[in-house]
């Protein structure tokens, strides 16, 4: 091709920090390097952008995502830092430590980013390009590993490109230092609880902080009220794939919703993207309205419907 004979002014396949920031600000996805693995980034304040992460990864579940910040100041606008939490952040940020903290009122994050929880996992990554990108985008970025669901986490830009068959732009920062995901720690009053082992060693955290780092089994509840490990569930009991009985609240989907005073419709037009965007806020609303039982309309098991149904099934499962 004639095109290849002269060197182009700029490599059309190389995304710059400015281009990546512009994409993210426009609600598009862009993968970027961190010191752990490559992340599939989206504006964490934009619900549609965060939903594209799920669609692009083909992730069948809504897990809360780690929200990446440029610095402690950005993080403090999103969550409430106790003195202990601030000490932890100052000791290890930027670095491979995600800290789970209570959301600050007015935080502006999409609830799909925190999967409806009242806490958020925050991290300042230790990678010059990631930090430049976060500053240029000037907003927090949700970023799970940049691989299709079920595949290995990528540690090079080439792996990301191949994983998504070139459909996702990548900010190339060379190979990642660590290849291991961040350690996740929840600050619960004066306790530090490790929710996931990762690149930052437990002993290092315990020694630096001068207190033990408790371990929690995946799925166990943390003692503080409302601070479940990672899954929001409404207070009401749930009945799935059904229509409401008298006195029950109804989470509808599609046009043919029966008359009901305690009703929210995930999407009147039957749009799964809209339904996913509404899922957590509508469950919260029905809960706040005092629903004892929430009947849920059938939701197709295609596209984002898989993740919606997964979350509903888990919310409907018997509580221990
Ligand atoms: P990933 O971004 O895919 O590396 O994984 C994020 C992990 O962080 C999930 O597996 C969650 O269990 C955990 N996580 C994120 N936010 C929270 C939170 N608010 N509370 C507890 N765990 C969280
Ligand atoms: Mg992953």
XYZ file of C-alpha atoms and ligand atoms in Angstrom:
344
model
C 0.000 0.000 0.000
C 1.243 3.481 -0.848
C 0.232 4.488 2.651
C 2.932 2.280 4.151
C 5.778 3.613 2.044
C 5.989 6.950 3.780
C 6.169 7.073 7.541
C 2.952 8.528 8.936
C 3.238 11.714 11.020
C 1.871 9.870 14.030
C 1.285 6.162 14.498
C -2.454 5.691 13.942
C -2.427 2.587 16.172
C -0.787 4.318 19.112
C -3.128 6.020 21.547
C -1.701 9.049 23.354
C -2.600 10.126 26.893
C -4.571 13.065 25.465
C -6.513 10.815 23.081
C -7.189 8.271 25.830
C -8.406 11.037 28.180
C -10.679 12.458 25.471
C -12.187 9.011 24.813
C -12.835 8.430 28.512
C -14.363 11.885 28.986
C -16.693 11.113 26.064
C -17.962 7.985 27.833
C -15.874 5.551 25.755
C -13.630 2.787 27.033
C -9.843 2.844 26.936
C -7.437 0.301 28.390
C -4.466 1.646 30.328
C -1.436 0.251 32.128
C -1.053 0.109 35.892
C 1.741 -1.444 37.944
C -0.436 -4.550 38.496
C -2.232 -5.388 35.223
C -3.806 -3.472 32.323
C -7.193 -2.035 33.296
C -10.235 -1.574 31.082
C -11.032 2.014 32.017
C -14.326 3.908 31.981
C -15.519 7.161 33.539
C -16.762 5.919 36.936
C -19.333 8.726 37.111
C -20.990 7.651 33.832
C -23.341 4.654 34.211
C -23.454 3.912 30.480
C -19.669 3.969 30.244
C -19.388 1.574 33.191
C -21.997 -0.719 31.606
C -19.858 -0.901 28.466
C -17.149 -2.495 30.629
C -19.558 -5.358 31.341
C -20.646 -5.626 27.724
C -17.086 -5.547 26.400
C -15.706 -8.045 28.921
C -18.802 -10.237 28.580
C -18.885 -10.305 32.359
C -21.901 -12.274 33.599
C -21.982 -10.557 37.021
C -22.138 -7.062 38.443
C -19.230 -6.962 40.881
C -18.261 -3.689 42.484
C -15.325 -2.282 40.517
C -12.158 -0.671 41.788
C -12.246 3.076 41.204
C -8.885 4.566 40.268
C -7.959 8.097 41.357
C -5.161 10.508 40.434
C -4.348 11.256 44.060
C -5.654 11.242 47.625
C -7.493 14.534 47.053
C -9.590 12.999 44.249
C -10.230 9.930 46.419
C -11.361 12.096 49.353
C -14.076 13.627 47.182
C -15.553 10.139 46.714
C -15.224 8.484 50.129
C -14.995 9.355 53.805
C -11.473 8.803 55.097
C -11.040 8.221 58.833
C -7.601 9.162 60.234
C -6.661 5.456 60.001
C -7.764 5.267 56.360
C -5.776 8.400 55.520
C -2.695 6.944 57.197
C -3.087 3.771 55.121
C -3.467 5.733 51.889
C -0.515 7.989 52.669
C 1.668 4.967 53.426
C 0.883 2.976 50.264
C -0.456 5.280 47.542
C 0.397 5.348 44.739
C 0.577 1.560 44.932
C -1.122 -1.817 44.588
C -3.553 -1.294 47.471
C -7.310 -0.803 47.053
C -9.043 0.623 50.120
C -12.763 0.019 50.773
C -14.396 3.012 52.441
C -17.868 4.492 52.972
C -19.105 6.599 50.069
C -19.224 10.340 50.681
C -22.628 11.967 50.065
C -22.572 13.685 46.680
C -19.766 11.401 45.433
C -21.175 11.358 41.890
C -20.136 7.760 41.113
C -22.499 5.630 39.037
C -24.143 3.065 41.333
C -23.350 0.356 38.798
C -19.646 1.050 39.565
C -20.159 0.136 43.229
C -22.854 -2.464 42.429
C -25.282 -0.605 44.657
C -23.098 -0.742 47.782
C -22.634 2.168 50.178
C -18.884 1.608 50.104
C -16.312 1.959 47.339
C -12.914 0.387 46.647
C -10.416 3.143 45.761
C -6.840 3.044 44.551
C -4.147 5.389 43.239
C -2.078 3.279 40.813
C 1.706 3.541 40.772
C 2.264 3.983 37.054
C 3.296 7.275 35.428
C 0.999 6.845 32.405
C -1.991 5.838 34.548
C -1.455 8.919 36.714
C -1.063 11.203 33.685
C -4.251 9.731 32.235
C -6.221 10.167 35.478
C -5.090 13.783 35.693
C -5.892 14.476 32.036
C -9.300 12.760 32.267
C -9.852 14.674 35.512
C -12.283 12.080 36.847
C -12.211 8.750 38.655
C -11.896 5.697 36.397
C -13.481 2.313 37.034
C -11.106 -0.310 35.675
C -11.245 -4.076 36.103
C -8.598 -6.130 34.324
C -8.661 -5.565 30.553
C -9.481 -9.117 29.455
C -12.623 -10.886 28.290
C -14.381 -12.502 31.254
C -12.762 -15.798 32.234
C -9.441 -15.109 30.468
C -6.070 -14.260 31.992
C -5.347 -10.706 33.157
C -3.189 -8.896 30.574
C 0.210 -7.466 31.437
C 1.055 -6.040 27.997
C -0.832 -3.778 25.581
C -0.528 -6.472 22.911
C -2.395 -8.972 25.097
C -5.201 -6.435 25.562
C -5.418 -5.798 21.809
C -5.523 -9.501 21.068
C -7.996 -10.238 23.863
C -10.537 -7.777 22.480
C -9.570 -8.333 18.825
C -8.472 -4.703 18.439
C -11.885 -3.302 19.425
C -10.585 -1.459 22.484
C -8.026 1.362 22.262
C -5.022 0.815 24.514
C -2.636 3.273 26.088
C 0.634 1.359 25.776
C 2.915 1.597 28.808
C 4.985 -1.510 28.171
C 4.849 -4.611 30.370
C 3.341 -4.263 33.856
C 5.715 -4.575 36.818
C 3.664 -6.884 38.964
C 1.092 -8.962 37.065
C -0.682 -9.615 40.359
C -3.873 -7.751 41.259
C -4.022 -5.134 44.023
C -4.497 -6.130 47.650
C -7.952 -5.047 48.883
C -8.317 -3.789 52.463
C -11.472 -2.534 54.158
C -11.159 0.016 56.948
C -13.869 -0.780 59.500
C -13.585 1.606 62.461
C -10.157 0.864 63.930
C -9.927 -2.510 62.185
C -8.113 -3.293 58.945
C -9.589 -6.245 57.092
C -8.000 -7.865 54.052
C -10.693 -8.744 51.516
C -8.338 -9.970 48.795
C -4.673 -10.933 48.879
C -2.631 -9.216 46.184
C 0.555 -7.477 45.172
C 1.050 -5.702 48.503
C 2.012 -8.197 51.216
C -0.110 -8.549 54.351
C 2.929 -8.369 56.620
C 4.067 -5.113 55.030
C 0.686 -3.510 55.723
C 0.520 -4.864 59.296
C 4.073 -3.741 60.119
C 3.708 -0.276 58.626
C 0.341 0.307 60.274
C 1.393 -1.232 63.625
C -1.750 -3.348 63.851
C -2.934 -6.729 62.622
C -4.485 -7.133 59.204
C -7.482 -9.391 59.724
C -8.446 -11.851 57.046
C -11.931 -12.366 55.802
C -13.180 -15.267 53.742
C -14.671 -14.256 50.375
C -18.417 -13.941 50.830
C -18.383 -13.407 54.600
C -20.089 -10.362 56.077
C -18.089 -7.659 57.806
C -19.393 -6.705 61.244
C -20.224 -3.068 60.482
C -23.874 -2.649 59.567
C -24.534 -2.549 55.839
C -20.924 -3.327 54.980
C -21.272 -6.608 53.151
C -18.155 -7.962 51.514
C -19.250 -7.182 48.000
C -22.922 -7.818 47.392
C -25.772 -5.460 47.817
C -29.035 -7.191 48.684
C -32.299 -5.398 49.423
C -33.959 -5.781 52.825
C -37.137 -7.019 51.159
C -37.584 -10.644 50.161
C -37.590 -11.239 46.426
C -39.682 -13.440 44.168
C -38.355 -13.769 40.628
C -39.831 -14.324 37.196
C -43.361 -13.554 38.296
C -46.170 -11.023 38.764
C -46.971 -9.372 42.099
C -49.514 -10.675 44.592
C -51.589 -8.159 46.596
C -49.379 -6.101 48.906
C -46.145 -6.922 47.112
C -43.901 -4.390 45.415
C -43.133 -4.943 41.744
C -39.932 -4.536 39.793
C -41.319 -4.520 36.273
C -39.660 -4.908 32.881
C -41.402 -3.937 29.646
C -44.736 -2.337 28.858
C -47.282 -4.681 30.380
C -46.826 -3.736 34.011
C -49.908 -4.325 36.183
C -51.222 -1.426 38.257
C -49.345 -1.302 41.537
C -48.558 1.521 43.946
C -45.150 0.060 44.830
C -43.795 -0.249 41.332
C -40.602 0.579 39.492
C -40.086 -0.320 35.841
C -36.513 -1.248 34.903
C -37.276 -0.385 31.275
C -40.679 0.210 29.744
C -39.237 -0.309 26.265
C -37.638 -3.607 27.307
C -34.086 -2.276 26.873
C -31.597 -4.341 28.909
C -29.009 -1.554 28.966
C -31.553 0.809 30.538
C -32.632 -1.957 32.925
C -29.058 -2.544 34.074
C -28.578 1.180 34.605
C -31.720 1.305 36.793
C -31.271 -1.961 38.674
C -29.593 -0.879 41.898
C -31.301 2.495 42.288
C -34.749 0.930 41.807
C -34.070 -1.841 44.319
C -32.910 0.830 46.782
C -36.052 2.868 46.094
C -38.448 -0.051 46.606
C -36.606 -0.874 49.831
C -36.870 2.734 50.987
C -40.610 2.651 50.235
C -40.889 -0.138 52.807
C -41.494 -3.086 50.485
C -41.603 -6.410 52.390
C -41.603 -8.533 49.243
C -40.470 -7.496 45.770
C -41.879 -9.510 42.876
C -39.655 -9.263 39.802
C -40.803 -9.584 36.193
C -39.070 -12.099 33.902
C -35.927 -10.638 32.333
C -34.423 -12.101 29.158
C -31.158 -13.969 29.688
C -29.334 -12.237 26.818
C -26.612 -9.573 26.819
C -26.651 -7.616 30.084
C -29.706 -9.692 31.107
C -27.337 -12.420 32.304
C -25.693 -10.100 34.845
C -29.051 -8.614 35.866
C -30.513 -12.077 36.484
C -27.399 -13.179 38.366
C -27.734 -10.248 40.735
C -31.464 -10.778 41.192
C -30.997 -14.495 41.904
C -28.411 -13.716 44.538
C -30.629 -11.051 46.085
C -33.454 -13.620 46.203
C -31.347 -16.409 47.727
C -32.125 -17.319 51.363
C -30.116 -15.192 53.818
C -28.004 -16.740 56.500
P -11.463 -6.219 39.892
O -11.729 -4.771 39.688
O -12.126 -7.084 38.870
O -10.011 -6.519 40.124
O -12.161 -6.688 41.226
C -12.706 -5.829 42.110
C -12.891 -6.576 43.391
O -12.937 -5.630 44.420
C -14.205 -7.328 43.420
O -13.972 -8.698 43.375
C -14.837 -6.946 44.733
O -15.051 -8.068 45.549
C -13.879 -5.994 45.395
N -14.579 -4.778 45.787
C -14.774 -3.696 45.042
N -15.526 -2.781 45.695
C -15.799 -3.320 46.892
C -16.546 -2.884 48.029
N -17.169 -1.711 48.049
N -16.622 -3.710 49.079
C -15.999 -4.893 49.068
N -15.286 -5.373 48.038
C -15.183 -4.604 46.958
Mg -9.973 -9.774 36.334
